[in-house]
PDB file of C-alpha atoms in Angstrom:
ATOM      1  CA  UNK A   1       0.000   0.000   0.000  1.00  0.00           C
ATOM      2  CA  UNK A   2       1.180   3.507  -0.835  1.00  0.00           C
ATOM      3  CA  UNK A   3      -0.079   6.503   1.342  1.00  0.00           C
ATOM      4  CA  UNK A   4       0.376  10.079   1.595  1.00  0.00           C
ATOM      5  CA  UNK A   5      -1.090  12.150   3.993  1.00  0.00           C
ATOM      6  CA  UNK A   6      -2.901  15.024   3.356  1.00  0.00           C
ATOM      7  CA  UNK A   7      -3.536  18.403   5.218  1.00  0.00           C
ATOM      8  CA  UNK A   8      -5.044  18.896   8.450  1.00  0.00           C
ATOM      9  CA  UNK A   9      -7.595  21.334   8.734  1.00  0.00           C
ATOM     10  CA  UNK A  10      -9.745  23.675  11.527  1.00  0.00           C
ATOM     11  CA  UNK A  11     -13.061  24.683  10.532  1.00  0.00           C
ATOM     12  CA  UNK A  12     -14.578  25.972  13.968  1.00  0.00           C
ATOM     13  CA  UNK A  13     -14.900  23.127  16.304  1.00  0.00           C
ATOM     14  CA  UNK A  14     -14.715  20.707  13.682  1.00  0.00           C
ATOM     15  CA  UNK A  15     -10.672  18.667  12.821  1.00  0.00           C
ATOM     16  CA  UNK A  16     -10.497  17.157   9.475  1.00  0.00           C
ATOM     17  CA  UNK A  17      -7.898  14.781   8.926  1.00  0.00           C
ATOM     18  CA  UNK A  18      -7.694  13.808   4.996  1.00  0.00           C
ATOM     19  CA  UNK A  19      -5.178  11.433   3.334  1.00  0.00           C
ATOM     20  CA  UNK A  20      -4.631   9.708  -0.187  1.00  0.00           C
ATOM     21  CA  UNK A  21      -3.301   5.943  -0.652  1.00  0.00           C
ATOM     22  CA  UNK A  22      -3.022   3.538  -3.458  1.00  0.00           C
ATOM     23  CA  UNK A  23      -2.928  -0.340  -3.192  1.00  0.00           C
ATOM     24  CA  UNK A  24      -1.766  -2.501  -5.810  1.00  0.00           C
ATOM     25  CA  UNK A  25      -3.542  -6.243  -6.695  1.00  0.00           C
ATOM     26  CA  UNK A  26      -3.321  -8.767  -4.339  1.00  0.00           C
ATOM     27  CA  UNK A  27      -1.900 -12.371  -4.666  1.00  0.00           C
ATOM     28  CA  UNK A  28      -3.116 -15.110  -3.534  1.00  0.00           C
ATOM     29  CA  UNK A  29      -2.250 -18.574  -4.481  1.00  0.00           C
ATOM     30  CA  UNK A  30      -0.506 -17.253  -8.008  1.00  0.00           C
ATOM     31  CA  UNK A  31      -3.852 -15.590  -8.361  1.00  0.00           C
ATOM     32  CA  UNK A  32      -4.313 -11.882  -8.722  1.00  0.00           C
ATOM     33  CA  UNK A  33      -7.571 -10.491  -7.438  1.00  0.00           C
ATOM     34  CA  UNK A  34      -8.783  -7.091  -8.590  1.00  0.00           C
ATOM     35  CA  UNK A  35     -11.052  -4.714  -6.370  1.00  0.00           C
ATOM     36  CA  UNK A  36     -11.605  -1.761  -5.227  1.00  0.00           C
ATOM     37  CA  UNK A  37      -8.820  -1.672  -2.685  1.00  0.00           C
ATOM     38  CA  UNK A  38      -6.572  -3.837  -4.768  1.00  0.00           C
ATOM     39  CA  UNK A  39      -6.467  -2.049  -8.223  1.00  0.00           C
ATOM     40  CA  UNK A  40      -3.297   0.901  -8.438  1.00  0.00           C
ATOM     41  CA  UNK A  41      -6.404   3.272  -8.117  1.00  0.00           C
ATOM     42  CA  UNK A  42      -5.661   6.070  -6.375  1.00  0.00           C
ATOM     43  CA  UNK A  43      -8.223   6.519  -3.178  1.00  0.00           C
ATOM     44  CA  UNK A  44      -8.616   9.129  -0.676  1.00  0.00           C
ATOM     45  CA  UNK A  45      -9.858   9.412   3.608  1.00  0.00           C
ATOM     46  CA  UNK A  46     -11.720  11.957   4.711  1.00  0.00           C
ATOM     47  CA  UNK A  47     -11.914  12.052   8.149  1.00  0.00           C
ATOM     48  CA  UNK A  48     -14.203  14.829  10.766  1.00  0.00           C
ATOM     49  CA  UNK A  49     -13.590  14.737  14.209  1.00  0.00           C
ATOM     50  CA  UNK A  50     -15.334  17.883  16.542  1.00  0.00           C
ATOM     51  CA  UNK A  51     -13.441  18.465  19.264  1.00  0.00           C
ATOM     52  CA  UNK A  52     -15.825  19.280  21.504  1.00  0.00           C
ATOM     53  CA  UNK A  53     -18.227  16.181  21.401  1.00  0.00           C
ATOM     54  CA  UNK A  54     -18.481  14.433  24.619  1.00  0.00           C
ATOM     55  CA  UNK A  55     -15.009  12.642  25.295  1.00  0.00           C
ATOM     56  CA  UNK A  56     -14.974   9.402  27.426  1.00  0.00           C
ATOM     57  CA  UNK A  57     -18.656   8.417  27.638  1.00  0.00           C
ATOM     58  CA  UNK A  58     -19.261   5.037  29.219  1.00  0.00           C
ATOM     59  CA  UNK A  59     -22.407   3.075  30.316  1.00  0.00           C
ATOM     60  CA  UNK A  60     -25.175   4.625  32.011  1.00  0.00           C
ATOM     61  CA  UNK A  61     -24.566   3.387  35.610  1.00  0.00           C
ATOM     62  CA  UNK A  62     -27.397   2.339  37.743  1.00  0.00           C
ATOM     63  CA  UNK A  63     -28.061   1.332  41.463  1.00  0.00           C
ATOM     64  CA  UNK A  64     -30.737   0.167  43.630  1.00  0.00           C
ATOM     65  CA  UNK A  65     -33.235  -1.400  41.269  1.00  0.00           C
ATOM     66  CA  UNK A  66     -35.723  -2.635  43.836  1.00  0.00           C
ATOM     67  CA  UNK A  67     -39.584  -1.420  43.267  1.00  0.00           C
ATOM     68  CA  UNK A  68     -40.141   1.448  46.053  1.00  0.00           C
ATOM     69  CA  UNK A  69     -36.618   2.361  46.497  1.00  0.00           C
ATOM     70  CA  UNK A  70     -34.831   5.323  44.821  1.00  0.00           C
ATOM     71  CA  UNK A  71     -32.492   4.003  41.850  1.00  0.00           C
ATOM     72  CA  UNK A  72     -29.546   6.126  41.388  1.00  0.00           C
ATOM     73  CA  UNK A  73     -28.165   6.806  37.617  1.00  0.00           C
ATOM     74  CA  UNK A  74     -24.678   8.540  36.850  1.00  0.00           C
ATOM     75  CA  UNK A  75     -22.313   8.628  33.291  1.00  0.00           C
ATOM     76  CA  UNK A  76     -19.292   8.403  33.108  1.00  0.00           C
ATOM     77  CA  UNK A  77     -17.019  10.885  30.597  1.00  0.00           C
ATOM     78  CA  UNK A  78     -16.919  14.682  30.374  1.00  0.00           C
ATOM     79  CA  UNK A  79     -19.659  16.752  29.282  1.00  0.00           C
ATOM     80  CA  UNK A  80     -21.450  20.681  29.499  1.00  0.00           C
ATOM     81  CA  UNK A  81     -24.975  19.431  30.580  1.00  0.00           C
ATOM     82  CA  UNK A  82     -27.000  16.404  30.912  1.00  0.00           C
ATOM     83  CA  UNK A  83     -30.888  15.664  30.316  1.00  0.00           C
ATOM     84  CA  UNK A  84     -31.716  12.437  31.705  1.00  0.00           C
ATOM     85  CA  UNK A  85     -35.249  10.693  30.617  1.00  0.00           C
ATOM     86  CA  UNK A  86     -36.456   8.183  33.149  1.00  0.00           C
ATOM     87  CA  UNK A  87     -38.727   6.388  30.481  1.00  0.00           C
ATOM     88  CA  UNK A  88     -41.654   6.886  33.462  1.00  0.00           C
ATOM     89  CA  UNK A  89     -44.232   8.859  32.274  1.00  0.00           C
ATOM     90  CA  UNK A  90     -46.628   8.083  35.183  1.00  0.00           C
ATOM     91  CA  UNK A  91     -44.256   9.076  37.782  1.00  0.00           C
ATOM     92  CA  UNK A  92     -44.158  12.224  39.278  1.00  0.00           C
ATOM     93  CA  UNK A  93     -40.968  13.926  37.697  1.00  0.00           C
ATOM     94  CA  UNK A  94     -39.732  11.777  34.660  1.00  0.00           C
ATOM     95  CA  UNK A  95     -36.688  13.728  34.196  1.00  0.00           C
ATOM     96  CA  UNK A  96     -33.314  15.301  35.559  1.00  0.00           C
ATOM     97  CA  UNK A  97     -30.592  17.884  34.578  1.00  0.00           C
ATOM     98  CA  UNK A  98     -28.318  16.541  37.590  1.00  0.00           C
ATOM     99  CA  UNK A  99     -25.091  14.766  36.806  1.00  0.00           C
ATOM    100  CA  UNK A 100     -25.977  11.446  39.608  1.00  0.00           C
ATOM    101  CA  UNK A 101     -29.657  11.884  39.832  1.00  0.00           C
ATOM    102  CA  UNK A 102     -32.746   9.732  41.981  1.00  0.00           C
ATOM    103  CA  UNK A 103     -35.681   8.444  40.871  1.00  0.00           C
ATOM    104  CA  UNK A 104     -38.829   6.547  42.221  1.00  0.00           C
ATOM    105  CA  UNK A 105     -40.381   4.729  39.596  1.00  0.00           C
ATOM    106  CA  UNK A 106     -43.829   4.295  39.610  1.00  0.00           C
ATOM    107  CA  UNK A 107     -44.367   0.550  39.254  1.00  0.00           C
ATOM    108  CA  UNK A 108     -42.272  -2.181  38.627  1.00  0.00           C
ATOM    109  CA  UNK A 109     -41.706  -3.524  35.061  1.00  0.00           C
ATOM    110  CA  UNK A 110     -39.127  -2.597  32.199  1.00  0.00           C
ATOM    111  CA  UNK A 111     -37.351   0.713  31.586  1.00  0.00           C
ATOM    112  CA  UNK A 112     -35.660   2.707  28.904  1.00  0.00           C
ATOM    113  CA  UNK A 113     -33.441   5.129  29.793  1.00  0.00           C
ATOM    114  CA  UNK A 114     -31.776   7.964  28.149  1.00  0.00           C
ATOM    115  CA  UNK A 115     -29.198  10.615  29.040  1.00  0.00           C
ATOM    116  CA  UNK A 116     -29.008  13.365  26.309  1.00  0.00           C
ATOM    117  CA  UNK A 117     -25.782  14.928  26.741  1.00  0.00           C
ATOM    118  CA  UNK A 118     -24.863  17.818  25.391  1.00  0.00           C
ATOM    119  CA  UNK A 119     -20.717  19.402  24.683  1.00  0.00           C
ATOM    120  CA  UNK A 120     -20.531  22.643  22.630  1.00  0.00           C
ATOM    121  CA  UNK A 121     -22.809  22.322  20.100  1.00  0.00           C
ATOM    122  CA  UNK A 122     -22.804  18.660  19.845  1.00  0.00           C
ATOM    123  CA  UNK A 123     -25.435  16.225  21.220  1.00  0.00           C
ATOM    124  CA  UNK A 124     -25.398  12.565  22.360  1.00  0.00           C
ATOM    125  CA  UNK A 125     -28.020  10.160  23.376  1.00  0.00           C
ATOM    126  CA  UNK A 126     -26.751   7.098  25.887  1.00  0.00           C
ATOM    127  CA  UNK A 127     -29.079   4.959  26.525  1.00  0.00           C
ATOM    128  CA  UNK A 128     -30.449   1.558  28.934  1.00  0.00           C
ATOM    129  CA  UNK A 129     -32.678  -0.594  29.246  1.00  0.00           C
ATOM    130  CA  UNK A 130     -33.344  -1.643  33.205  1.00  0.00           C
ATOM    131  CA  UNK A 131     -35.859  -4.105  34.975  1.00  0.00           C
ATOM    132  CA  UNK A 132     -37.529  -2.959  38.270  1.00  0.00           C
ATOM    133  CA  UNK A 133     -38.801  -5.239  40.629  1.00  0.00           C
ATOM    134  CA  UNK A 134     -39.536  -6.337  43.801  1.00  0.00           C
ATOM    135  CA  UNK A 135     -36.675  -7.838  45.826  1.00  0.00           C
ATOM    136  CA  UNK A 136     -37.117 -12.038  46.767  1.00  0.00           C
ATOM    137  CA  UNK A 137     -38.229 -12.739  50.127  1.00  0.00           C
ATOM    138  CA  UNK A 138     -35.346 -14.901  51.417  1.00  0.00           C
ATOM    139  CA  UNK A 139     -36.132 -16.544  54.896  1.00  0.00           C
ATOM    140  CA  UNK A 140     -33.825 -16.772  58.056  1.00  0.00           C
ATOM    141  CA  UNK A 141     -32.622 -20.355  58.573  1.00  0.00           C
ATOM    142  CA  UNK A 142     -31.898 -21.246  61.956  1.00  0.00           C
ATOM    143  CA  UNK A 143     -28.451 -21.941  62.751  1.00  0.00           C
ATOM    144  CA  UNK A 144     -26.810 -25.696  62.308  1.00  0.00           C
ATOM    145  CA  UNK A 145     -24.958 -27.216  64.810  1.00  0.00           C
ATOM    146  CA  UNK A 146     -23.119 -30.642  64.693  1.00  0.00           C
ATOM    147  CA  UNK A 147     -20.224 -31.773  66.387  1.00  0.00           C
ATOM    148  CA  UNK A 148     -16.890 -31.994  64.929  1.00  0.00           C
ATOM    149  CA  UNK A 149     -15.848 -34.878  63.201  1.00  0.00           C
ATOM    150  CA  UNK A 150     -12.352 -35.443  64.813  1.00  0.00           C
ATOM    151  CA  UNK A 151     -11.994 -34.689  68.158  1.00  0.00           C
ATOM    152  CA  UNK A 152     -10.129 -31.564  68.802  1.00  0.00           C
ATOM    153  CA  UNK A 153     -10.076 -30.707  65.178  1.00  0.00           C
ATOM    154  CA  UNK A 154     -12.558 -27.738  64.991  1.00  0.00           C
ATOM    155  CA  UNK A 155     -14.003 -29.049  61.678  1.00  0.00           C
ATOM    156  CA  UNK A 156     -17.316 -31.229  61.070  1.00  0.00           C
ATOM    157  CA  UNK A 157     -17.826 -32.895  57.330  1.00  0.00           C
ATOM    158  CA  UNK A 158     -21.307 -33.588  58.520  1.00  0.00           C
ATOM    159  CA  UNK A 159     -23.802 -30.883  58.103  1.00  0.00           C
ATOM    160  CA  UNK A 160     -26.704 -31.478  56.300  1.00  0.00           C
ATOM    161  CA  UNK A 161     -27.384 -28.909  53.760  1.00  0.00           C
ATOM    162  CA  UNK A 162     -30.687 -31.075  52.494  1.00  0.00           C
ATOM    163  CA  UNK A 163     -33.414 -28.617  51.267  1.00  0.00           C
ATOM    164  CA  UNK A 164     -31.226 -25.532  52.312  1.00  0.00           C
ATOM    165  CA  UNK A 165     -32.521 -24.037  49.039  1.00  0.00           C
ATOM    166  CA  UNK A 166     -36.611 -24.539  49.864  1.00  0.00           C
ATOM    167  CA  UNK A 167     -35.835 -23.296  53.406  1.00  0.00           C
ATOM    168  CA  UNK A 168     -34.634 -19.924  51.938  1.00  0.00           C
ATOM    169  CA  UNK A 169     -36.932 -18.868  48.996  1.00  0.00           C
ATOM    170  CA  UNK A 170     -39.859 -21.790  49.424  1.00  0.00           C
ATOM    171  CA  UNK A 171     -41.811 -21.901  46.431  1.00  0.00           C
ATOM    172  CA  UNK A 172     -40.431 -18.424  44.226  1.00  0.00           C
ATOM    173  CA  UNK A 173     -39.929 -19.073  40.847  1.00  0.00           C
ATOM    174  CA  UNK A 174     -36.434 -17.873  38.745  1.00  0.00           C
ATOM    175  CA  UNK A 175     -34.668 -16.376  42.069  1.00  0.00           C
ATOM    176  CA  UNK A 176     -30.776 -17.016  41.876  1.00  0.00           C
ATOM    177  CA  UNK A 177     -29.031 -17.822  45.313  1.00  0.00           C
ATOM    178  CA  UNK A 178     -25.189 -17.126  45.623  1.00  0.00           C
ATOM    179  CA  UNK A 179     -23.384 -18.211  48.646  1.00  0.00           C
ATOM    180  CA  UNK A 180     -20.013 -17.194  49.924  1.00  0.00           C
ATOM    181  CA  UNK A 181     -17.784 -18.589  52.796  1.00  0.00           C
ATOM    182  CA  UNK A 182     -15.655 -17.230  55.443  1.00  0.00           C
ATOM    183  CA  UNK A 183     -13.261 -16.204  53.202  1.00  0.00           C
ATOM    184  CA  UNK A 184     -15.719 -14.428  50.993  1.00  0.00           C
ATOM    185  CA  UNK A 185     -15.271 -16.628  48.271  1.00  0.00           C
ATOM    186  CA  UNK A 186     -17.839 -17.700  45.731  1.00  0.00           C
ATOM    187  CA  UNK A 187     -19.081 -21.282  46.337  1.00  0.00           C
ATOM    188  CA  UNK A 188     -21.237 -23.476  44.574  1.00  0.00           C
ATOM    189  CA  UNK A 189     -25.281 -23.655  44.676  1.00  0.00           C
ATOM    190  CA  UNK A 190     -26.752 -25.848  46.165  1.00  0.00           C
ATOM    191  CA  UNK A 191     -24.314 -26.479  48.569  1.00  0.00           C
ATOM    192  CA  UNK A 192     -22.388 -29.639  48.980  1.00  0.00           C
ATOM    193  CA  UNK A 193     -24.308 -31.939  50.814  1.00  0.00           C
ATOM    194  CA  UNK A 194     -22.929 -32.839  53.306  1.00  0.00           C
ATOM    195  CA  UNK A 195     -21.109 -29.490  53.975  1.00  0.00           C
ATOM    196  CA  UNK A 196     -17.343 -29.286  55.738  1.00  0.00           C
ATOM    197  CA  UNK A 197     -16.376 -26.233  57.727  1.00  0.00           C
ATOM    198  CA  UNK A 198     -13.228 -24.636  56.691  1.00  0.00           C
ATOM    199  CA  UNK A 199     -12.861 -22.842  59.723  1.00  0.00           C
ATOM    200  CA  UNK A 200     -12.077 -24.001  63.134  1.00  0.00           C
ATOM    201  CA  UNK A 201     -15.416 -23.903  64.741  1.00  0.00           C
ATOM    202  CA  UNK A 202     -17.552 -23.317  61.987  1.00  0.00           C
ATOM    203  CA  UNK A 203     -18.469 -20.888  59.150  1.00  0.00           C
ATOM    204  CA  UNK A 204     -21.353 -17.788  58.733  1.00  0.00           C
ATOM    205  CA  UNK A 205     -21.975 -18.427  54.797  1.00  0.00           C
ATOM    206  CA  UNK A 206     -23.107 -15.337  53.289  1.00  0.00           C
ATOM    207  CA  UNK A 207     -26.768 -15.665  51.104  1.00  0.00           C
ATOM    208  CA  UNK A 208     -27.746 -13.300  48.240  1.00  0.00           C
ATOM    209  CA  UNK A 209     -30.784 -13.631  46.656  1.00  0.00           C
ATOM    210  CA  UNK A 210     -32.239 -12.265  42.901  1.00  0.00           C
ATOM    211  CA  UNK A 211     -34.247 -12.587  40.124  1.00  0.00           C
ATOM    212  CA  UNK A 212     -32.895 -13.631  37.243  1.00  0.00           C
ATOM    213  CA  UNK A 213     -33.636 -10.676  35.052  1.00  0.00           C
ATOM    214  CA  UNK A 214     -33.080  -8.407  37.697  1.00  0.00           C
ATOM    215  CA  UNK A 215     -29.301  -9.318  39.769  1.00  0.00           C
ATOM    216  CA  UNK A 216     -29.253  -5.371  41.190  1.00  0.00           C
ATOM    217  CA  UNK A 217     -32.109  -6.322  42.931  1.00  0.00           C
ATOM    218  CA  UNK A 218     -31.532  -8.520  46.034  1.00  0.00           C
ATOM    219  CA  UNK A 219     -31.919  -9.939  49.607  1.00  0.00           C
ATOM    220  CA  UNK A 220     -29.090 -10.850  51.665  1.00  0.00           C
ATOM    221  CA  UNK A 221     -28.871 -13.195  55.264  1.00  0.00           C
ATOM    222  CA  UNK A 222     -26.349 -15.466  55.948  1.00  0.00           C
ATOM    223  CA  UNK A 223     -26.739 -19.004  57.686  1.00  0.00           C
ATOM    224  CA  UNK A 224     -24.118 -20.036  60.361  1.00  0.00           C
ATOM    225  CA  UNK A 225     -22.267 -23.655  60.305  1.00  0.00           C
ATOM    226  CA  UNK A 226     -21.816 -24.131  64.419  1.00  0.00           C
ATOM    227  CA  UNK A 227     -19.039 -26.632  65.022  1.00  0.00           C
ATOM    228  CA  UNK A 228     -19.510 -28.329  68.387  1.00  0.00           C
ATOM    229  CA  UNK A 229     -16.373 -29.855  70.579  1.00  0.00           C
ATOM    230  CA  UNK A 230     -16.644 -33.617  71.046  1.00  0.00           C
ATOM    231  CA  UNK A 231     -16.798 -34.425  74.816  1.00  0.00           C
ATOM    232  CA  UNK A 232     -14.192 -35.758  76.321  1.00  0.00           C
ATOM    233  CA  UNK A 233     -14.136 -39.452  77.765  1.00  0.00           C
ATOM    234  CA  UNK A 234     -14.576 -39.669  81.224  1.00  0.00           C
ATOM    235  CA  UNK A 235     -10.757 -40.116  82.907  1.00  0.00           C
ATOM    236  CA  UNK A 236     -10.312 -42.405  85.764  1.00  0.00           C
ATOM    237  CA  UNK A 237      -8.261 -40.128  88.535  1.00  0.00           C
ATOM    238  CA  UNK A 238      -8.943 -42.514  92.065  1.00  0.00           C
ATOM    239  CA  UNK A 239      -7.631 -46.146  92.217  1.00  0.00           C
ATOM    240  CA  UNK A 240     -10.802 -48.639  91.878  1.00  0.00           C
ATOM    241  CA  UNK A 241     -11.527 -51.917  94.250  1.00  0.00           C
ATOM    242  CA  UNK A 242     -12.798 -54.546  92.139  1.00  0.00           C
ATOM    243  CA  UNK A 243     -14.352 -57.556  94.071  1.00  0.00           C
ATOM    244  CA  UNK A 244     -15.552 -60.808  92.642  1.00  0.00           C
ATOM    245  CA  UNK A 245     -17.792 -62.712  94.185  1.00  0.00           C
ATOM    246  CA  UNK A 246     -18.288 -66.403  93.598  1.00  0.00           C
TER     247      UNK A 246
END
């Protein structure tokens, strides 16, 4: 390919960045193939850039998407002025001109949202589409308490995790449960059944609960693993008198 670039102009705001190339046939396999790229033709690139169109946009951000809480949106990137549409027209102010605004939706269901931003004279629409809804009910489970497996060990490889799942969300349909040990580390659902402790004298396993469409709406408990000390064998201290009759 032959290039040469061409001259860099300022019209107002706006940068144009031109160029002119050639690009001779291509071979492939002793073949030559002809097109528009490939054919000694000369070509040119035109190229507009405005310089002040918003710089650094990234996703619309959103938090807190449980029905009857306040869900907070915010943009990334830099900008003059921002009109955000909530996509609720039956709540009582659909719209914002705040950079990290609130807003109480008026129902649960599905959302578009849009933040017209505005640099200069130029104008961008970001938008997202969100799910409100109402949080899973996730029930306390009482705590489980075994003793330890070896004696003096701190750790049980005995608790029964049977129908942990039912206990938590009964009958709710599409709810996702995550759990997380001690160490705050992801660990599989349901649990393994029967469950070991990994920590001397038991764990607290963190519970988060969702719907599936909806994972920034959630419940959290946790359920606590009690590991119980074997007793210890009764120790003869006094000499004892034996007597045998016959």
């Amino acid at each position: 390919v032959q290039s040469r670039y061409g001259p860099i102009l300022f019209n107002g705001d706006d940068l144009y960045l031109t160029a002119t190339f050639g690009s001779t046939p291509m071979q492939i396999n002793g073949a030559t193939i002809n097109n528009n790229s490939g054919n000694n033709n000369p070509d040119a690139m035109y190229y507009k850039f405005n310089i002040n169109s918003p710089s650094n946009l990234g996703n619309i951000s959103v938090q807190r998407t449980c029905y009857n809480e306040l869900t907070e949106f915010s943009l990334n990137g830099n900008y003059d002025s921002i009109i955000w549409n909530f996509g609720d027209p039956n709540s009582t102010n659909n719209s914002s001109s705040i950079a990290s605004p609130l807003h109480l939706f008026s129902s649960s269901g599905n959302f578009h949202i849009t933040a017209t931003v505005t640099c200069g004279s130029n104008t961008q629409i970001v938008e997202k589409d969100i799910v409100i809804s109402n949080e899973p009910v996730l029930n306390s489970v009482n705590p489980i308490s075994k003793c330890e497996t070896i004696s003096g060990s701190g750790i049980c490889s005995e608790f029964d995790t049977t129908n942990l799942n039912s206990l938590l969300i009964g009958s709710q349909q599409n709810v996702i449960i995550e759990y997380r040990n001690s160490n705050g580390d992801l660990i599989s659902n349901p649990l393994p059944n029967p469950y070991t402790n990994i920590t001397n004298g038991g764990d607290t396993i963190s519970i988060k609960a969702y719907f599936a469409n909806n994972p920034d709406c959630f419940a959290q408990t946790n359920i606590q693993f009690i590991t119980l000390a074997k007793p210890t064998p009764p120790t003869l201290t006094t000499p004892q008198t034996f007597s045998i009759q016959q």
